[in-house]
């Protein structure tokens, strides 16, 4: 890579980061898009992957999920086989980008995420992927099976995971798609007595009290 090209890439990348920090997402998108061919010219595949990942995120912030998916998929195509952790991150983002328009495709990608997370012994990522599968199933015509999967994923999620409280509240919200007696049966079957079960029951009670 020539010194001039390296300086141009570094300068534009810093400008893109500043634009994101200032919530100037259109500017950030334009700059990141311009960086992809420069990084290709520089034969910097790692830089391309990083920029495509960030570009996908900016597309999402702008509500352009189709372009976000293309960016994540392009990054995945460039990813070497010996980067499973980065692959897991990109797949997880791709699955989320598919969810609003293609729940079946999103579910398939989340399944791939869960399998890869299990291979990496990443308990948090595996549980989050399976929780998303459960939520998709609940809203796609299988509320009982989906809730069972969501509750099982919550059991496996590390107690200190930042997503835990949100998922508990979301499980209580989605439980309204089942008879209350069935939800309590599933809770008893899939969640051992303890803090998680109490948190789920409390979240359900709070939702009922707000009605």
Short mmCIF file of C-alpha atoms in Angstrom, two decimals:
data_model
loop_
_atom_site.label_atom_id
_atom_site.label_comp_id
_atom_site.label_asym_id
_atom_site.label_seq_id
_atom_site.Cartn_x
_atom_site.Cartn_y
_atom_site.Cartn_z
CA UNK A 1 0.00 0.00 0.00
CA UNK A 2 1.40 3.41 -0.93
CA UNK A 3 1.85 6.01 1.78
CA UNK A 4 -0.55 8.37 0.01
CA UNK A 5 -3.27 5.71 -0.19
CA UNK A 6 -2.77 4.75 3.45
CA UNK A 7 -3.07 8.39 4.54
CA UNK A 8 -6.23 8.86 2.46
CA UNK A 9 -7.83 5.74 3.96
CA UNK A 10 -6.91 6.74 7.51
CA UNK A 11 -8.17 10.29 7.06
CA UNK A 12 -11.48 9.22 5.54
CA UNK A 13 -12.01 6.55 8.16
CA UNK A 14 -11.51 9.06 10.98
CA UNK A 15 -13.94 11.44 9.27
CA UNK A 16 -16.52 8.66 9.01
CA UNK A 17 -16.12 7.88 12.72
CA UNK A 18 -16.64 11.55 13.58
CA UNK A 19 -19.74 11.69 11.40
CA UNK A 20 -21.23 8.68 13.20
CA UNK A 21 -20.42 10.21 16.58
CA UNK A 22 -22.20 13.40 15.50
CA UNK A 23 -25.16 11.38 14.15
CA UNK A 24 -24.44 12.59 10.61
CA UNK A 25 -25.32 9.19 9.23
CA UNK A 26 -25.79 10.16 5.58
CA UNK A 27 -22.28 11.65 5.54
CA UNK A 28 -20.90 8.59 7.33
CA UNK A 29 -22.53 6.27 4.81
CA UNK A 30 -21.09 8.16 1.85
CA UNK A 31 -17.57 8.15 3.31
CA UNK A 32 -17.67 4.48 4.31
CA UNK A 33 -18.92 3.52 0.84
CA UNK A 34 -16.00 5.42 -0.70
CA UNK A 35 -13.56 3.53 1.52
CA UNK A 36 -14.50 0.06 0.25
CA UNK A 37 -12.83 0.38 -3.21
CA UNK A 38 -9.83 2.14 -1.65
CA UNK A 39 -9.32 -0.75 0.76
CA UNK A 40 -9.73 -3.18 -2.11
CA UNK A 41 -7.05 -1.32 -4.04
CA UNK A 42 -4.85 -1.56 -0.95
CA UNK A 43 -5.52 -5.31 -0.67
CA UNK A 44 -6.65 -4.73 2.93
CA UNK A 45 -9.31 -7.41 3.40
CA UNK A 46 -9.46 -6.92 7.17
CA UNK A 47 -10.11 -3.20 6.64
CA UNK A 48 -12.83 -3.98 4.09
CA UNK A 49 -14.58 -6.31 6.52
CA UNK A 50 -14.44 -3.72 9.31
CA UNK A 51 -15.76 -0.94 7.06
CA UNK A 52 -18.53 -3.12 5.58
CA UNK A 53 -19.62 -4.05 9.10
CA UNK A 54 -19.75 -0.40 10.13
CA UNK A 55 -21.48 0.51 6.87
CA UNK A 56 -24.15 -2.10 7.57
CA UNK A 57 -24.74 -0.57 10.99
CA UNK A 58 -25.06 2.92 9.48
CA UNK A 59 -27.53 1.59 6.89
CA UNK A 60 -29.59 0.20 9.78
CA UNK A 61 -29.53 3.55 11.58
CA UNK A 62 -30.87 5.11 8.39
CA UNK A 63 -33.60 2.46 8.13
CA UNK A 64 -32.16 0.91 4.96
CA UNK A 65 -32.22 -2.74 5.97
CA UNK A 66 -31.79 -4.10 2.44
CA UNK A 67 -28.49 -2.23 2.08
CA UNK A 68 -27.49 -3.29 5.60
CA UNK A 69 -27.99 -6.94 4.66
CA UNK A 70 -25.91 -6.51 1.51
CA UNK A 71 -23.09 -4.95 3.54
CA UNK A 72 -23.07 -7.73 6.14
CA UNK A 73 -23.25 -10.41 3.45
CA UNK A 74 -20.39 -8.77 1.55
CA UNK A 75 -18.32 -8.73 4.73
CA UNK A 76 -19.07 -12.40 5.35
CA UNK A 77 -17.97 -13.28 1.81
CA UNK A 78 -14.58 -11.67 2.46
CA UNK A 79 -14.11 -13.21 5.88
CA UNK A 80 -11.36 -15.85 6.18
CA UNK A 81 -12.27 -19.25 7.58
CA UNK A 82 -10.16 -18.74 10.68
CA UNK A 83 -12.30 -15.86 12.03
CA UNK A 84 -15.27 -17.61 13.69
CA UNK A 85 -15.86 -14.91 16.32
CA UNK A 86 -16.16 -12.20 13.67
CA UNK A 87 -18.36 -14.49 11.61
CA UNK A 88 -20.67 -14.94 14.60
CA UNK A 89 -20.95 -11.18 15.10
CA UNK A 90 -21.73 -10.54 11.42
CA UNK A 91 -24.27 -13.38 11.26
CA UNK A 92 -26.04 -12.05 14.33
CA UNK A 93 -26.32 -8.60 12.78
CA UNK A 94 -27.46 -10.09 9.48
CA UNK A 95 -30.18 -12.10 11.23
CA UNK A 96 -31.50 -8.96 12.93
CA UNK A 97 -31.50 -7.09 9.61
CA UNK A 98 -33.59 -9.84 8.02
CA UNK A 99 -36.13 -10.08 10.82
CA UNK A 100 -38.60 -7.30 9.86
CA UNK A 101 -39.02 -8.48 6.26
CA UNK A 102 -38.14 -12.18 6.20
CA UNK A 103 -38.64 -13.95 9.53
CA UNK A 104 -37.95 -17.37 8.01
CA UNK A 105 -34.55 -16.28 6.70
CA UNK A 106 -33.83 -14.52 9.98
CA UNK A 107 -34.62 -17.72 11.89
CA UNK A 108 -32.28 -19.73 9.65
CA UNK A 109 -29.42 -17.31 10.26
CA UNK A 110 -30.06 -17.27 14.01
CA UNK A 111 -29.89 -21.08 13.96
CA UNK A 112 -26.50 -20.78 12.29
CA UNK A 113 -25.49 -18.27 14.97
CA UNK A 114 -26.53 -20.65 17.75
CA UNK A 115 -24.60 -23.56 16.26
CA UNK A 116 -21.47 -21.45 15.81
CA UNK A 117 -21.78 -20.01 19.33
CA UNK A 118 -22.05 -23.54 20.73
CA UNK A 119 -18.91 -24.53 18.81
CA UNK A 120 -17.14 -21.51 20.32
CA UNK A 121 -18.50 -22.27 23.82
CA UNK A 122 -20.06 -18.79 23.80
CA UNK A 123 -22.96 -19.35 26.18
CA UNK A 124 -24.29 -15.79 25.96
CA UNK A 125 -24.35 -15.67 22.14
CA UNK A 126 -25.95 -19.11 21.94
CA UNK A 127 -28.69 -18.18 24.40
CA UNK A 128 -29.39 -14.85 22.69
CA UNK A 129 -29.67 -16.54 19.29
CA UNK A 130 -32.08 -19.16 20.65
CA UNK A 131 -34.08 -16.46 22.42
CA UNK A 132 -34.50 -14.68 19.09
CA UNK A 133 -35.63 -17.94 17.46
CA UNK A 134 -38.22 -18.34 20.21
CA UNK A 135 -39.50 -14.80 19.68
CA UNK A 136 -39.75 -15.34 15.93
CA UNK A 137 -41.70 -18.57 16.48
CA UNK A 138 -44.10 -16.90 18.91
CA UNK A 139 -44.97 -14.22 16.37
CA UNK A 140 -45.04 -16.65 13.43
CA UNK A 141 -47.80 -19.00 14.56
CA UNK A 142 -46.15 -21.22 17.18
CA UNK A 143 -46.62 -19.33 20.46
CA UNK A 144 -46.36 -22.41 22.70
CA UNK A 145 -43.20 -23.84 21.09
CA UNK A 146 -41.67 -20.40 20.75
CA UNK A 147 -42.26 -19.54 24.40
CA UNK A 148 -40.74 -22.86 25.45
CA UNK A 149 -37.62 -22.02 23.41
CA UNK A 150 -37.48 -18.46 24.75
CA UNK A 151 -37.73 -19.61 28.37
CA UNK A 152 -35.08 -22.30 27.85
CA UNK A 153 -32.77 -19.70 26.33
CA UNK A 154 -33.34 -17.40 29.31
CA UNK A 155 -32.33 -20.22 31.65
CA UNK A 156 -29.07 -20.65 29.72
CA UNK A 157 -28.33 -16.92 29.49
CA UNK A 158 -25.60 -15.91 31.97
CA UNK A 159 -27.16 -14.03 34.91
CA UNK A 160 -24.90 -11.02 34.33
CA UNK A 161 -25.82 -10.63 30.64
CA UNK A 162 -26.94 -7.07 29.92
CA UNK A 163 -29.83 -8.35 27.79
CA UNK A 164 -31.38 -10.40 30.59
CA UNK A 165 -33.79 -7.77 31.98
CA UNK A 166 -35.05 -6.81 28.52
CA UNK A 167 -35.65 -10.45 27.57
CA UNK A 168 -37.54 -11.10 30.81
CA UNK A 169 -39.79 -8.13 30.12
CA UNK A 170 -40.25 -9.20 26.50
CA UNK A 171 -41.14 -12.76 27.56
CA UNK A 172 -43.83 -11.30 29.84
CA UNK A 173 -45.12 -9.19 26.95
CA UNK A 174 -45.18 -12.13 24.52
CA UNK A 175 -46.86 -14.34 27.12
CA UNK A 176 -50.04 -12.40 26.37
CA UNK A 177 -50.29 -14.42 23.16
CA UNK A 178 -50.94 -17.56 25.24
CA UNK A 179 -53.55 -18.42 27.85
CA UNK A 180 -52.12 -17.43 31.23
CA UNK A 181 -52.47 -20.98 32.52
CA UNK A 182 -50.40 -22.31 29.59
CA UNK A 183 -47.67 -19.74 30.15
CA UNK A 184 -47.47 -20.70 33.82
CA UNK A 185 -47.26 -24.37 32.81
CA UNK A 186 -44.39 -23.62 30.45
CA UNK A 187 -42.72 -21.54 33.13
CA UNK A 188 -42.93 -24.41 35.61
CA UNK A 189 -41.66 -26.91 33.00
CA UNK A 190 -38.71 -24.91 31.66
CA UNK A 191 -37.56 -22.57 34.42
CA UNK A 192 -36.27 -23.95 37.73
CA UNK A 193 -37.52 -22.26 40.93
CA UNK A 194 -35.33 -19.31 41.77
CA UNK A 195 -34.57 -15.70 40.84
CA UNK A 196 -35.35 -16.07 37.12
CA UNK A 197 -38.76 -17.65 37.72
CA UNK A 198 -39.58 -14.93 40.27
CA UNK A 199 -38.46 -12.20 37.86
CA UNK A 200 -40.69 -13.60 35.11
CA UNK A 201 -43.70 -13.86 37.42
CA UNK A 202 -43.08 -10.31 38.68
CA UNK A 203 -42.79 -8.96 35.12
CA UNK A 204 -46.06 -10.68 34.21
CA UNK A 205 -47.79 -9.25 37.30
CA UNK A 206 -46.52 -5.75 36.50
CA UNK A 207 -47.94 -5.96 32.98
CA UNK A 208 -51.31 -7.08 34.29
CA UNK A 209 -51.32 -4.28 36.88
CA UNK A 210 -50.70 -1.65 34.18
CA UNK A 211 -53.74 -2.68 32.15
#
